[in-house]
XYZ file of N, CA and C in Angstrom:
384
model
N 73.114 217.384 66.121
C 72.178 218.159 66.737
C 70.737 218.182 65.915
N 69.613 217.850 66.594
C 68.479 217.942 65.925
C 67.701 219.306 65.897
N 66.975 219.412 64.789
C 66.160 220.539 64.676
C 64.893 220.139 64.365
N 63.720 221.033 64.741
C 62.419 220.624 64.566
C 61.649 221.901 63.852
N 60.703 221.525 63.122
C 59.700 222.410 62.465
C 58.708 222.857 63.400
N 58.311 224.014 63.383
C 57.295 224.567 64.321
C 55.803 223.837 64.097
N 55.651 223.308 62.905
C 54.431 222.720 62.538
C 54.366 221.218 63.441
N 55.378 220.917 63.975
C 55.456 219.509 64.439
C 54.777 219.656 65.994
N 54.778 220.924 66.423
C 54.225 220.985 67.887
C 52.845 220.655 68.126
N 52.376 220.321 69.318
C 51.146 220.262 69.882
C 51.058 220.817 71.215
N 49.704 221.235 71.426
C 49.514 221.769 72.954
C 48.327 221.069 73.379
N 48.398 220.693 74.585
C 47.209 219.978 75.206
C 47.057 220.710 76.585
N 45.633 220.695 76.964
C 45.161 220.940 78.168
C 44.745 219.849 78.838
N 45.617 219.317 79.726
C 45.434 217.763 80.163
C 45.663 216.912 79.139
N 44.780 216.192 78.647
C 44.944 215.256 77.497
C 44.184 215.652 76.335
N 43.646 216.853 76.516
C 42.668 217.362 75.115
C 43.499 218.423 74.543
N 43.704 217.994 73.141
C 44.640 218.786 72.258
C 43.874 220.208 71.934
N 44.663 221.258 71.921
C 43.952 222.637 71.686
C 44.089 222.615 69.977
N 42.975 222.624 69.382
C 42.761 222.678 68.115
C 43.242 224.046 67.487
N 43.415 224.083 66.250
C 43.877 225.406 65.414
C 44.900 226.045 65.912
N 45.815 225.751 66.593
C 47.074 226.150 67.130
C 47.776 226.802 66.025
N 48.251 228.027 66.323
C 49.103 229.003 65.375
C 50.369 229.056 65.843
N 50.670 229.517 67.006
C 51.853 229.757 67.715
C 51.855 229.351 69.227
N 53.160 229.205 69.688
C 53.141 229.040 71.132
C 54.572 229.401 71.754
N 54.620 229.810 73.084
C 55.863 230.159 73.629
C 55.751 229.823 74.928
N 56.854 229.304 75.340
C 57.186 228.857 76.611
C 58.286 229.663 77.301
N 58.240 230.245 78.439
C 59.246 231.097 78.970
C 59.496 230.635 80.532
N 60.731 230.269 80.761
C 61.258 230.013 82.041
C 62.217 230.923 82.720
N 62.098 231.502 83.886
C 62.959 232.527 84.452
C 63.309 232.142 85.755
N 64.548 232.790 86.256
C 65.009 232.552 87.536
C 65.207 233.966 88.139
N 64.697 234.246 89.323
C 64.981 235.414 90.077
C 66.452 235.491 90.506
N 67.068 236.658 90.622
C 68.397 236.769 91.018
C 68.391 237.825 92.375
N 69.340 237.497 93.179
C 69.595 238.345 94.282
C 71.146 238.703 94.187
N 71.410 239.962 94.429
C 72.704 240.503 94.550
C 73.442 240.058 95.781
N 74.505 239.415 95.629
C 75.309 239.019 96.781
C 76.743 239.592 96.838
N 76.925 240.776 96.115
C 78.055 241.575 96.058
C 78.396 242.148 97.316
N 79.637 242.199 97.748
C 80.077 242.782 98.968
C 81.112 243.802 98.741
N 81.346 244.656 99.784
C 82.415 245.636 99.861
C 83.709 244.847 99.633
N 84.489 245.382 98.552
C 85.731 244.734 98.001
C 85.645 243.932 96.795
N 84.544 243.603 96.461
C 84.306 242.945 95.110
C 84.548 243.820 94.082
N 85.221 243.499 92.994
C 85.406 244.207 91.741
C 84.220 243.982 90.798
N 83.654 243.112 90.840
C 82.408 242.582 90.056
C 81.365 242.251 90.822
N 80.077 242.533 90.178
C 78.894 242.060 90.964
C 78.748 240.660 90.743
N 78.217 240.177 91.895
C 77.666 238.575 91.654
C 76.369 238.426 92.370
N 75.729 237.260 91.979
C 74.376 237.026 92.296
C 73.953 235.632 92.594
N 73.001 235.323 93.009
C 72.651 233.915 93.457
C 71.116 233.848 92.934
N 70.898 232.717 92.495
C 69.573 232.544 91.762
C 68.632 232.095 92.900
N 67.388 232.466 92.918
C 66.572 232.177 93.902
C 65.163 231.561 93.364
N 64.232 231.985 93.339
C 62.855 231.360 92.791
C 62.847 231.290 91.368
N 62.269 230.144 90.852
C 62.110 229.974 89.377
C 60.696 230.038 89.153
N 60.208 230.534 87.844
C 59.051 230.677 87.399
C 58.698 230.396 85.966
N 57.385 230.130 85.353
C 57.446 229.870 84.169
C 56.025 230.495 83.605
N 55.904 230.805 82.354
C 54.758 231.098 81.752
C 54.638 230.568 80.194
N 53.484 230.678 79.683
C 53.328 230.190 78.366
C 52.143 230.977 77.764
N 52.177 231.165 76.373
C 51.098 231.840 75.625
C 51.095 231.087 74.323
N 50.034 231.566 73.560
C 49.854 230.912 72.196
C 48.724 231.606 71.608
N 48.535 231.393 70.395
C 47.518 231.976 69.619
C 46.942 230.790 68.657
N 45.473 230.988 68.458
C 44.717 230.021 67.814
C 43.772 230.513 66.901
N 43.453 229.850 65.835
C 42.122 230.280 65.178
C 40.987 229.865 66.168
N 40.184 230.896 66.330
C 39.281 230.672 67.337
C 38.179 229.670 66.854
N 37.766 228.743 67.721
C 36.868 227.576 67.509
C 36.018 227.431 68.948
N 34.743 227.773 68.796
C 33.967 228.042 69.838
C 33.444 226.775 70.590
N 33.734 225.677 69.529
C 33.281 224.209 70.075
C 34.622 223.549 70.493
N 35.817 223.933 70.415
C 36.973 223.117 70.691
C 37.136 223.034 72.145
N 37.213 221.797 72.583
C 37.188 221.433 74.173
C 38.596 221.952 74.576
N 39.598 221.921 73.946
C 40.969 222.437 74.331
C 40.808 224.066 74.461
N 40.190 224.767 73.562
C 40.215 226.160 73.686
C 39.131 226.482 75.033
N 37.926 225.796 75.040
C 37.188 226.045 75.925
C 37.781 225.918 77.514
N 38.706 225.006 77.570
C 39.338 224.855 78.848
C 40.355 225.918 79.205
N 40.543 226.749 78.471
C 41.524 227.988 78.632
C 40.678 229.144 79.224
N 39.654 228.953 80.059
C 38.889 229.911 80.573
C 39.703 230.798 81.768
N 39.828 232.097 81.675
C 40.462 232.962 82.574
C 40.041 232.440 83.983
N 41.180 232.434 84.991
C 40.875 232.189 86.339
C 40.980 230.692 86.575
N 40.986 229.700 85.620
C 40.877 228.360 85.728
C 42.384 227.899 85.934
N 42.534 226.811 86.603
C 43.716 225.995 86.730
C 43.729 224.910 85.830
N 44.838 224.850 85.061
C 44.839 223.547 84.178
C 46.254 223.006 84.133
N 46.248 221.768 83.728
C 47.618 221.125 83.209
C 48.025 221.544 81.755
N 49.082 222.127 81.528
C 49.415 222.511 80.270
C 50.444 221.561 79.690
N 50.400 221.000 78.579
C 51.440 220.005 77.993
C 51.820 220.612 76.661
N 53.042 220.872 76.637
C 53.555 221.454 75.250
C 54.478 220.495 74.670
N 54.260 220.131 73.403
C 55.020 219.032 72.754
C 55.769 219.859 71.608
N 56.953 220.477 71.721
C 57.349 221.418 70.588
C 58.006 220.509 69.571
N 58.217 219.232 69.797
C 58.749 218.369 68.481
C 57.749 217.165 68.158
N 56.671 217.264 68.887
C 55.638 216.359 68.348
C 55.252 215.350 69.444
N 54.429 214.414 69.217
C 53.962 213.468 70.164
C 54.222 212.027 69.775
N 55.412 211.929 69.086
C 55.738 210.514 68.764
C 56.642 209.969 69.990
N 56.711 208.578 70.001
C 57.543 208.008 71.198
C 59.068 208.647 71.219
N 59.476 208.937 72.308
C 60.772 209.552 72.588
C 60.908 210.902 72.476
N 59.723 211.609 71.913
C 59.726 213.041 71.816
C 59.634 213.819 73.234
N 60.337 214.804 73.487
C 60.364 215.578 74.620
C 59.226 216.534 74.706
N 58.628 216.633 75.897
C 57.625 217.715 76.100
C 57.491 218.284 77.617
N 56.919 219.479 77.819
C 56.940 220.089 78.859
C 55.501 220.049 79.560
N 55.459 219.815 81.030
C 54.214 219.755 81.526
C 54.208 220.391 82.912
N 53.128 221.139 83.236
C 52.981 221.823 84.500
C 51.584 222.358 84.663
N 51.232 222.568 85.989
C 50.071 223.185 86.304
C 50.098 224.866 86.230
N 49.120 225.332 85.679
C 49.110 226.610 85.311
C 47.674 227.326 85.550
N 47.831 228.684 85.793
C 46.555 229.386 85.918
C 46.435 230.222 84.741
N 45.216 230.191 84.181
C 44.914 230.948 82.946
C 44.753 232.470 83.267
N 45.526 233.348 82.646
C 45.430 234.911 83.151
C 44.890 235.786 82.143
N 44.895 235.140 80.822
C 44.488 235.959 79.757
C 43.779 235.238 78.655
N 42.630 235.615 78.042
C 42.013 234.972 76.730
C 41.540 236.079 75.975
N 42.093 236.341 74.831
C 41.536 237.340 74.002
C 41.142 236.716 72.576
N 39.984 237.459 72.141
C 39.543 237.124 70.690
C 39.389 238.429 69.959
N 40.091 238.147 68.685
C 40.110 239.169 67.925
C 39.812 238.938 66.388
N 39.237 239.880 65.704
C 38.997 239.605 64.351
C 38.964 240.860 63.524
N 39.128 240.725 62.242
C 39.335 241.853 61.304
C 38.426 241.439 60.109
N 38.035 242.549 59.327
C 37.082 242.224 58.069
C 37.882 241.235 57.092
N 39.187 241.347 57.072
C 40.014 240.610 56.057
C 40.892 239.516 56.630
N 40.400 238.904 57.688
C 41.229 237.893 58.248
C 40.435 236.940 58.976
N 40.994 235.767 59.687
C 40.280 234.798 60.296
C 40.255 235.416 61.786
N 39.085 234.948 62.583
C 39.023 235.315 63.827
C 40.018 234.465 64.723
N 40.791 235.237 65.544
C 41.873 234.427 66.140
C 41.670 234.710 67.779
N 42.225 233.745 68.502
C 42.277 234.016 70.023
C 43.686 233.755 70.497
N 44.113 234.549 71.563
C 45.185 234.303 72.135
C 44.995 234.172 73.647
N 46.062 233.490 74.153
C 46.008 233.044 75.695
C 47.287 233.239 76.403
N 47.171 233.347 77.628
C 48.445 233.557 78.560
C 48.164 232.673 79.729
N 49.113 231.950 80.221
C 49.119 231.108 81.483
C 50.280 231.503 82.331
N 50.178 231.417 83.507
C 51.238 231.475 84.496
C 51.571 230.289 85.268
N 52.605 229.681 85.290
C 53.001 228.518 85.807
C 52.626 228.604 87.417
N 52.162 227.481 87.911
C 51.777 227.382 89.113
C 52.757 226.218 89.943
N 54.028 226.498 90.237
C 54.842 225.263 90.501
C 55.772 225.003 89.387
N 56.450 223.870 89.644
C 57.538 223.364 88.727
C 56.872 222.833 87.236
N 57.587 223.329 86.204
C 57.305 222.570 84.949
C 58.225 221.542 84.740
N 57.923 220.466 84.205
C 58.648 219.119 84.140
C 59.048 218.954 82.691
N 60.191 218.448 82.387
C 60.548 218.092 81.007
C 60.611 216.390 81.011
N 59.614 215.973 80.270
C 59.103 214.623 80.103
C 59.475 214.085 78.609
N 59.250 212.755 78.544
C 59.315 212.286 77.358
C 58.087 211.392 76.958
N 57.696 211.629 75.928
C 56.429 210.719 75.408
C 56.675 209.324 75.333
């Protein structure tokens, strides 16, 4: 069983690498509907619609094309490479709407930005 270090990961908006990435998260969910009937002793359910979202944080860079592409309200193609960008590495790709972009700073730290996207359709599992 293979394991990977977080530092191997890359995040791209279309083909543009997002610079200064600190962390990322990809979440996939499936809605459930109850199909339990009278006489059942246990509840049962069926899977209906699936969805996905992603988020991350970066050291803010006002000239980075990848960060600039994460403008709220925009539609982007998000490509997440959790194990890297070498041949045969797995990655996830899908169209998403940018729903949040925050910039924060403190007197004793780096200026950071965080973003959230909501998937718009299926996310695909692909290979480099």
